[in-house]
CSV table of C-alpha atoms and ligand atoms in Angstrom, one decimal:
chain,number,residue,atom,x,y,z
D,1,MET,CA,3.8,3.0,-25.6
D,2,ALA,CA,0.9,2.9,-23.1
D,3,PRO,CA,-0.3,0.2,-21.3
D,4,ARG,CA,-4.1,-1.1,-22.4
D,5,GLN,CA,-5.3,-0.3,-18.6
D,6,VAL,CA,-4.1,2.0,-15.8
D,7,SER,CA,-5.2,1.8,-12.4
D,8,ILE,CA,-4.7,5.5,-10.3
D,9,ALA,CA,-5.1,5.9,-6.6
D,10,LEU,CA,-6.6,9.0,-6.6
D,11,THR,CA,-6.0,9.1,-2.7
D,12,ASN,CA,-4.8,7.1,0.2
D,13,VAL,CA,-7.6,8.2,2.6
D,14,CYS,CA,-10.4,5.6,3.2
D,15,ASP,CA,-13.3,5.8,6.0
D,16,LEU,CA,-13.2,1.9,6.2
D,17,HIS,CA,-10.9,-0.1,7.9
D,18,CYS,CA,-10.3,-3.8,6.1
D,19,ARG,CA,-7.8,-6.0,7.6
D,20,TYR,CA,-6.6,-6.8,4.2
D,21,CYS,CA,-6.4,-3.8,2.7
D,22,TYR,CA,-3.5,-3.0,0.8
D,23,ALA,CA,-3.5,0.4,0.4
D,24,PRO,CA,-0.7,2.5,1.9
D,25,LYS,CA,-1.7,4.2,5.0
D,26,HIS,CA,0.2,7.3,4.6
D,27,ASN,CA,-1.6,10.3,3.8
D,28,ALA,CA,-1.3,11.2,0.1
D,29,SER,CA,-3.7,12.3,-2.9
D,30,LEU,CA,-3.2,13.3,-6.6
D,31,HIS,CA,-4.3,16.7,-8.0
D,32,THR,CA,-6.4,16.9,-10.4
D,33,ASP,CA,-4.5,18.7,-13.2
D,34,GLN,CA,-1.6,16.1,-12.7
D,35,VAL,CA,-4.2,13.0,-13.1
D,36,LEU,CA,-5.4,14.6,-16.3
D,37,GLY,CA,-1.9,15.6,-17.7
D,38,TRP,CA,-0.7,12.0,-17.2
D,39,LEU,CA,-4.1,10.5,-18.6
D,40,LYS,CA,-4.2,13.0,-21.7
D,41,GLU,CA,-0.8,11.5,-22.1
D,42,LEU,CA,-1.7,7.7,-22.0
D,43,ASP,CA,-5.0,8.6,-24.0
D,44,THR,CA,-2.6,9.8,-27.1
D,45,GLY,CA,0.2,6.7,-26.4
D,46,GLY,CA,-3.0,4.5,-27.0
D,47,CYS,CA,-4.1,3.5,-23.6
D,48,LEU,CA,-8.0,2.7,-23.8
D,49,GLY,CA,-9.1,2.9,-20.3
D,50,VAL,CA,-8.6,4.3,-16.6
D,51,GLY,CA,-9.7,2.6,-13.1
D,52,PHE,CA,-9.9,5.0,-10.2
D,53,GLY,CA,-9.3,3.4,-6.6
D,54,GLY,CA,-7.5,4.3,-3.6
D,55,GLY,CA,-8.2,4.0,-0.8
D,56,GLU,CA,-11.6,5.0,-1.5
D,57,PRO,CA,-12.2,7.4,-4.6
D,58,THR,CA,-15.2,9.2,-3.7
D,59,LEU,CA,-13.4,10.7,-1.1
D,60,HIS,CA,-11.0,12.6,-3.3
D,61,PRO,CA,-12.6,16.3,-3.4
D,62,ASP,CA,-12.4,16.5,-7.1
D,63,PHE,CA,-13.7,13.3,-7.7
D,64,ILE,CA,-16.5,14.2,-9.5
D,65,ASP,CA,-14.6,16.8,-11.5
D,66,ILE,CA,-12.0,14.3,-12.4
D,67,CYS,CA,-14.4,11.8,-13.9
D,68,LYS,CA,-16.2,14.3,-15.7
D,69,ARG,CA,-13.0,15.8,-17.4
D,70,VAL,CA,-11.7,12.9,-18.4
D,71,ALA,CA,-14.8,11.6,-19.9
D,72,GLN,CA,-15.1,14.9,-21.7
D,73,GLU,CA,-11.3,15.5,-22.5
D,74,THR,CA,-10.0,12.2,-23.6
D,75,GLN,CA,-11.2,8.8,-25.1
D,76,LEU,CA,-10.6,6.7,-22.3
D,77,ALA,CA,-13.2,4.6,-20.8
D,78,VAL,CA,-13.3,5.9,-17.2
D,79,THR,CA,-14.2,3.0,-14.4
D,80,PHE,CA,-13.7,3.2,-10.5
D,81,THR,CA,-13.9,0.8,-7.6
D,82,THR,CA,-15.5,2.0,-4.3
D,83,HIS,CA,-16.7,0.2,-1.3
D,84,GLY,CA,-20.3,1.7,-2.2
D,85,HIS,CA,-20.7,3.4,1.1
D,86,ARG,CA,-21.0,6.8,-0.5
D,87,LEU,CA,-22.8,6.1,-3.4
D,88,THR,CA,-25.9,8.3,-2.9
D,89,PRO,CA,-28.6,9.2,-5.5
D,90,GLN,CA,-27.4,12.7,-5.6
D,91,LEU,CA,-23.4,11.8,-6.1
D,92,VAL,CA,-24.6,9.3,-8.7
D,93,GLU,CA,-26.9,12.0,-10.5
D,94,ARG,CA,-23.6,14.0,-10.9
D,95,LEU,CA,-21.5,11.2,-12.3
D,96,LYS,CA,-23.8,10.1,-14.8
D,97,GLY,CA,-22.6,10.3,-18.3
D,98,SER,CA,-18.8,10.5,-17.2
D,99,ILE,CA,-18.5,6.7,-16.1
D,100,HIS,CA,-18.4,3.9,-18.6
D,101,PHE,CA,-18.0,1.2,-15.7
D,102,ALA,CA,-18.2,1.0,-11.7
D,103,ARG,CA,-16.9,-1.9,-9.4
D,104,VAL,CA,-18.3,-2.3,-5.8
D,105,SER,CA,-16.5,-4.1,-3.1
D,106,VAL,CA,-18.8,-7.0,-1.7
D,107,ASP,CA,-17.0,-9.2,0.7
D,108,GLY,CA,-19.5,-11.5,2.0
D,109,VAL,CA,-23.4,-11.1,2.7
D,110,ALA,CA,-24.9,-9.9,6.0
D,111,ARG,CA,-23.2,-10.7,9.0
D,112,THR,CA,-19.8,-11.8,7.2
D,113,TYR,CA,-19.9,-8.8,5.1
D,114,GLU,CA,-20.4,-6.5,8.2
D,115,GLU,CA,-17.5,-8.3,10.1
D,116,GLN,CA,-15.1,-7.6,7.3
D,117,ARG,CA,-15.9,-4.1,6.4
D,118,GLY,CA,-17.4,-3.0,9.6
D,119,LYS,CA,-20.5,-1.3,7.7
D,120,GLN,CA,-24.2,-2.1,7.5
D,121,PHE,CA,-24.8,-4.7,4.5
D,122,SER,CA,-28.0,-2.8,4.1
D,123,SER,CA,-26.3,0.4,3.4
D,124,LEU,CA,-23.9,-1.9,1.3
D,125,LEU,CA,-27.2,-2.7,-0.8
D,126,ARG,CA,-28.3,0.8,-1.1
D,127,GLY,CA,-24.8,1.6,-2.7
D,128,ILE,CA,-25.6,-1.1,-5.2
D,129,GLU,CA,-29.1,-0.1,-5.9
D,130,SER,CA,-27.7,3.5,-6.7
D,131,VAL,CA,-25.0,2.2,-9.1
D,132,ALA,CA,-27.1,0.2,-11.2
D,133,THR,CA,-28.6,3.3,-12.3
D,134,LEU,CA,-25.3,5.2,-13.2
D,135,SER,CA,-23.4,2.6,-15.6
D,136,PRO,CA,-23.0,-1.0,-16.3
D,137,PHE,CA,-21.2,-2.3,-13.1
D,138,GLY,CA,-19.5,-5.2,-11.4
D,139,LEU,CA,-19.2,-6.7,-7.7
D,140,ASN,CA,-15.8,-7.6,-6.6
D,141,VAL,CA,-15.0,-10.0,-3.8
D,142,VAL,CA,-12.2,-10.5,-2.0
D,143,VAL,CA,-11.7,-14.1,-1.3
D,144,ASN,CA,-10.7,-15.7,1.7
D,145,GLU,CA,-11.4,-18.2,4.4
D,146,ARG,CA,-14.5,-16.1,5.6
D,147,THR,CA,-16.1,-15.3,1.9
D,148,ILE,CA,-15.0,-18.6,0.3
D,149,GLY,CA,-18.5,-20.1,1.6
D,150,GLU,CA,-20.6,-17.2,0.4
D,151,LEU,CA,-19.7,-17.0,-3.2
D,152,ASP,CA,-23.1,-18.6,-4.4
D,153,ALA,CA,-24.8,-16.2,-2.0
D,154,ILE,CA,-22.6,-13.3,-3.7
D,155,SER,CA,-23.5,-14.6,-7.5
D,156,GLU,CA,-27.0,-14.4,-6.4
D,157,LEU,CA,-26.8,-11.1,-5.4
D,158,ALA,CA,-24.5,-9.9,-8.7
D,159,GLN,CA,-27.5,-11.5,-10.8
D,160,LYS,CA,-30.4,-10.2,-9.1
D,161,ALA,CA,-28.7,-6.5,-8.7
D,162,GLY,CA,-28.3,-6.4,-12.6
D,163,ALA,CA,-24.4,-6.7,-12.2
D,164,SER,CA,-22.5,-7.6,-15.8
D,165,GLU,CA,-19.3,-9.1,-13.9
D,166,LEU,CA,-18.1,-10.9,-10.5
D,167,LEU,CA,-14.4,-10.2,-9.9
D,168,LEU,CA,-12.6,-12.9,-7.6
D,169,LEU,CA,-9.8,-11.2,-5.9
D,170,PRO,CA,-8.1,-14.2,-3.9
D,171,GLN,CA,-6.5,-12.4,-0.8
D,172,ARG,CA,-3.2,-11.3,-0.8
D,173,ALA,CA,-1.0,-11.1,1.8
D,174,THR,CA,-0.8,-7.9,3.7
D,175,THR,CA,1.5,-6.6,6.9
D,176,VAL,CA,-1.9,-7.7,8.7
D,177,VAL,CA,-3.2,-10.9,7.0
D,178,ALA,CA,-1.8,-14.1,5.0
D,179,SER,CA,-2.6,-15.0,1.5
D,180,VAL,CA,-5.3,-17.7,0.8
D,181,ASP,CA,-4.3,-20.8,1.9
D,182,ALA,CA,-4.5,-24.0,-0.5
D,183,ALA,CA,-7.8,-25.3,1.3
D,184,VAL,CA,-9.3,-21.9,0.1
D,185,GLY,CA,-7.6,-22.1,-3.5
D,186,LEU,CA,-8.9,-25.7,-4.0
D,187,ALA,CA,-12.5,-24.6,-2.8
D,188,LEU,CA,-12.4,-21.8,-5.4
D,189,ARG,CA,-11.5,-23.7,-8.2
D,190,ASP,CA,-14.1,-26.2,-7.0
D,191,TRP,CA,-16.6,-23.3,-7.0
D,192,VAL,CA,-15.7,-21.6,-10.6
D,193,VAL,CA,-15.6,-25.3,-12.1
D,194,ASN,CA,-19.0,-25.8,-11.0
D,195,TYR,CA,-20.4,-22.4,-11.3
D,196,SER,CA,-23.6,-22.4,-13.5
D,197,GLY,CA,-24.6,-18.5,-12.7
D,198,GLU,CA,-25.5,-16.3,-15.5
D,199,VAL,CA,-23.0,-13.4,-14.2
D,200,ARG,CA,-19.4,-13.2,-16.1
D,201,LEU,CA,-16.7,-14.5,-13.8
D,202,ALA,CA,-13.4,-12.7,-13.8
D,203,VAL,CA,-10.2,-13.0,-11.7
D,204,SER,CA,-6.9,-11.0,-10.9
D,205,GLU,CA,-4.2,-12.0,-12.8
D,206,VAL,CA,-2.3,-13.3,-9.6
D,207,GLY,CA,-5.4,-15.1,-8.6
D,208,ALA,CA,-5.8,-17.1,-11.6
D,209,SER,CA,-3.4,-19.7,-11.3
D,210,GLY,CA,-5.1,-23.3,-11.5
D,211,LEU,CA,-8.3,-21.7,-12.6
D,212,PRO,CA,-9.8,-22.3,-16.0
D,213,ILE,CA,-9.2,-18.9,-17.5
D,214,CYS,CA,-9.9,-17.5,-21.1
D,215,ASP,CA,-7.2,-15.2,-21.6
D,216,PRO,CA,-8.1,-12.8,-24.7
D,217,LEU,CA,-4.6,-11.7,-25.2
D,218,PRO,CA,-2.1,-14.1,-24.3
D,219,GLU,CA,0.7,-12.0,-25.9
D,220,GLU,CA,0.3,-9.0,-24.0
D,221,GLN,CA,2.5,-9.0,-21.2
D,222,GLY,CA,3.5,-6.8,-18.1
D,223,LEU,CA,3.5,-3.1,-18.7
D,224,GLN,CA,1.7,-3.5,-21.9
D,225,ALA,CA,-1.2,-4.7,-20.6
D,226,TYR,CA,-1.6,-2.6,-17.1
D,227,ALA,CA,0.1,-0.3,-14.8
D,228,HIS,CA,-0.5,1.4,-11.5
D,229,ILE,CA,-0.1,4.9,-10.3
D,230,ASP,CA,-0.3,5.3,-6.7
D,231,ALA,CA,-1.1,8.4,-4.4
D,232,SER,CA,2.1,9.6,-4.3
D,233,SER,CA,2.6,9.8,-8.2
D,234,MET,CA,4.8,6.6,-8.3
D,235,LEU,CA,4.2,4.2,-11.3
D,236,ARG,CA,4.3,0.7,-10.5
D,237,ALA,CA,3.8,-2.5,-12.5
D,238,SER,CA,0.6,-3.2,-10.0
D,239,SER,CA,-0.5,-1.7,-6.8
D,240,TYR,CA,1.4,-4.4,-5.0
D,241,SER,CA,4.6,-4.0,-7.1
D,242,PRO,CA,7.4,-2.9,-4.5
D,243,ALA,CA,9.4,-1.2,-7.6
D,244,GLY,CA,8.0,2.0,-8.8
D,245,ILE,CA,9.3,5.3,-10.0
D,246,LYS,CA,8.2,9.1,-9.4
D,247,ILE,CA,6.4,10.4,-12.4
D,248,GLY,CA,8.2,14.0,-12.6
D,249,ASP,CA,8.1,16.6,-15.0
D,250,ALA,CA,9.1,14.5,-18.1
D,251,GLY,CA,5.7,12.9,-18.2
D,252,VAL,CA,4.4,9.5,-17.4
D,253,LEU,CA,5.2,8.1,-20.7
D,254,ALA,CA,9.0,8.5,-20.3
D,255,VAL,CA,8.6,6.9,-16.8
D,256,LEU,CA,7.0,3.9,-18.0
D,257,GLU,CA,9.9,3.4,-20.3
D,258,ARG,CA,12.4,3.5,-17.6
D,259,LEU,CA,10.0,1.3,-15.4
D,260,ARG,CA,10.2,-1.2,-18.2
D,261,SER,CA,13.9,-1.2,-18.7
D,262,THR,CA,14.2,-1.6,-14.9
D,263,LEU,CA,12.3,-4.7,-14.8
D,264,GLU,CA,13.9,-6.2,-17.4
D,265,ILE,CA,17.1,-5.6,-16.2
D,266,GLN,CA,15.9,-7.3,-12.6
D,267,GLY,CA,14.3,-10.5,-14.8
D,268,GLU,CA,17.3,-11.0,-16.3
D,269,LYS,CA,19.3,-11.1,-13.2
D,270,GLN,CA,16.8,-13.1,-11.4
D,271,SER,CA,17.2,-15.9,-14.3
Y,301,SF4,S1,-12.6,-0.3,1.7
Y,301,SF4,FE1,-11.0,-0.8,0.4
Y,301,SF4,S2,-9.4,1.3,0.4
Y,301,SF4,FE2,-10.8,1.4,2.2
Y,301,SF4,S3,-10.0,0.1,3.9
Y,301,SF4,FE3,-11.4,-1.2,2.9
Y,301,SF4,S4,-9.9,-2.4,1.1
Y,301,SF4,FE4,-9.1,-0.8,1.9
């Protein structure tokens, strides 16, 4: 019944202002009990893991409590994606034992990073050092015309820091930026084909086209694999998907079924 993995945007709030950010900008956050209720239901329905994001999930006032409770009260693997600047040793200490994997966004190195993210690179490095003491972790990189030339440096950083995965996220269009162009797409393909680093590469599903990938579960499609809940309680096929249904009193699995039917009908109409 449930997707293998869900992502939940705990809050839209973020203290950074990346140009390519796709998070909605209206003020919205989820309540702890609401999140726990959905995740218990999804756990029972066969879901294997949850990834908390946002906005910046560590800015949710109950972030630590939510992670602890999900780890204690469900069988789900708990992961989160962060910009890394709030990962103090104190925060990491409090999260220990409740996180199975963490992801830190690293869009370029040194000056490129600072121009892309508006934060000091040295502060990011401190965050990565902290997260390395928390759990296995990966680095995420938005691939665009600025970061494509820095993939070697980022993969070296990933290896040095002890990351177990480098997730490539080709930039997607927002109201402010365009998707990666063909030249960046080709350069990314070349880089991946010639990659000889030790850190495992991964790529977003929509960015995978043209890349040599290994899909371990080719039969798994759409909402069987993944669903997203945004900070306004809307269930979507992905964080970019315009179609969404508000999760009300009927619970998340009932809404999942409705969303499946809606998307099937839309697919039939398009074909
Ligand atoms: S850190 Fe993430 S959530 Fe915050 S503005 Fe940048 S892309 Fe958006």
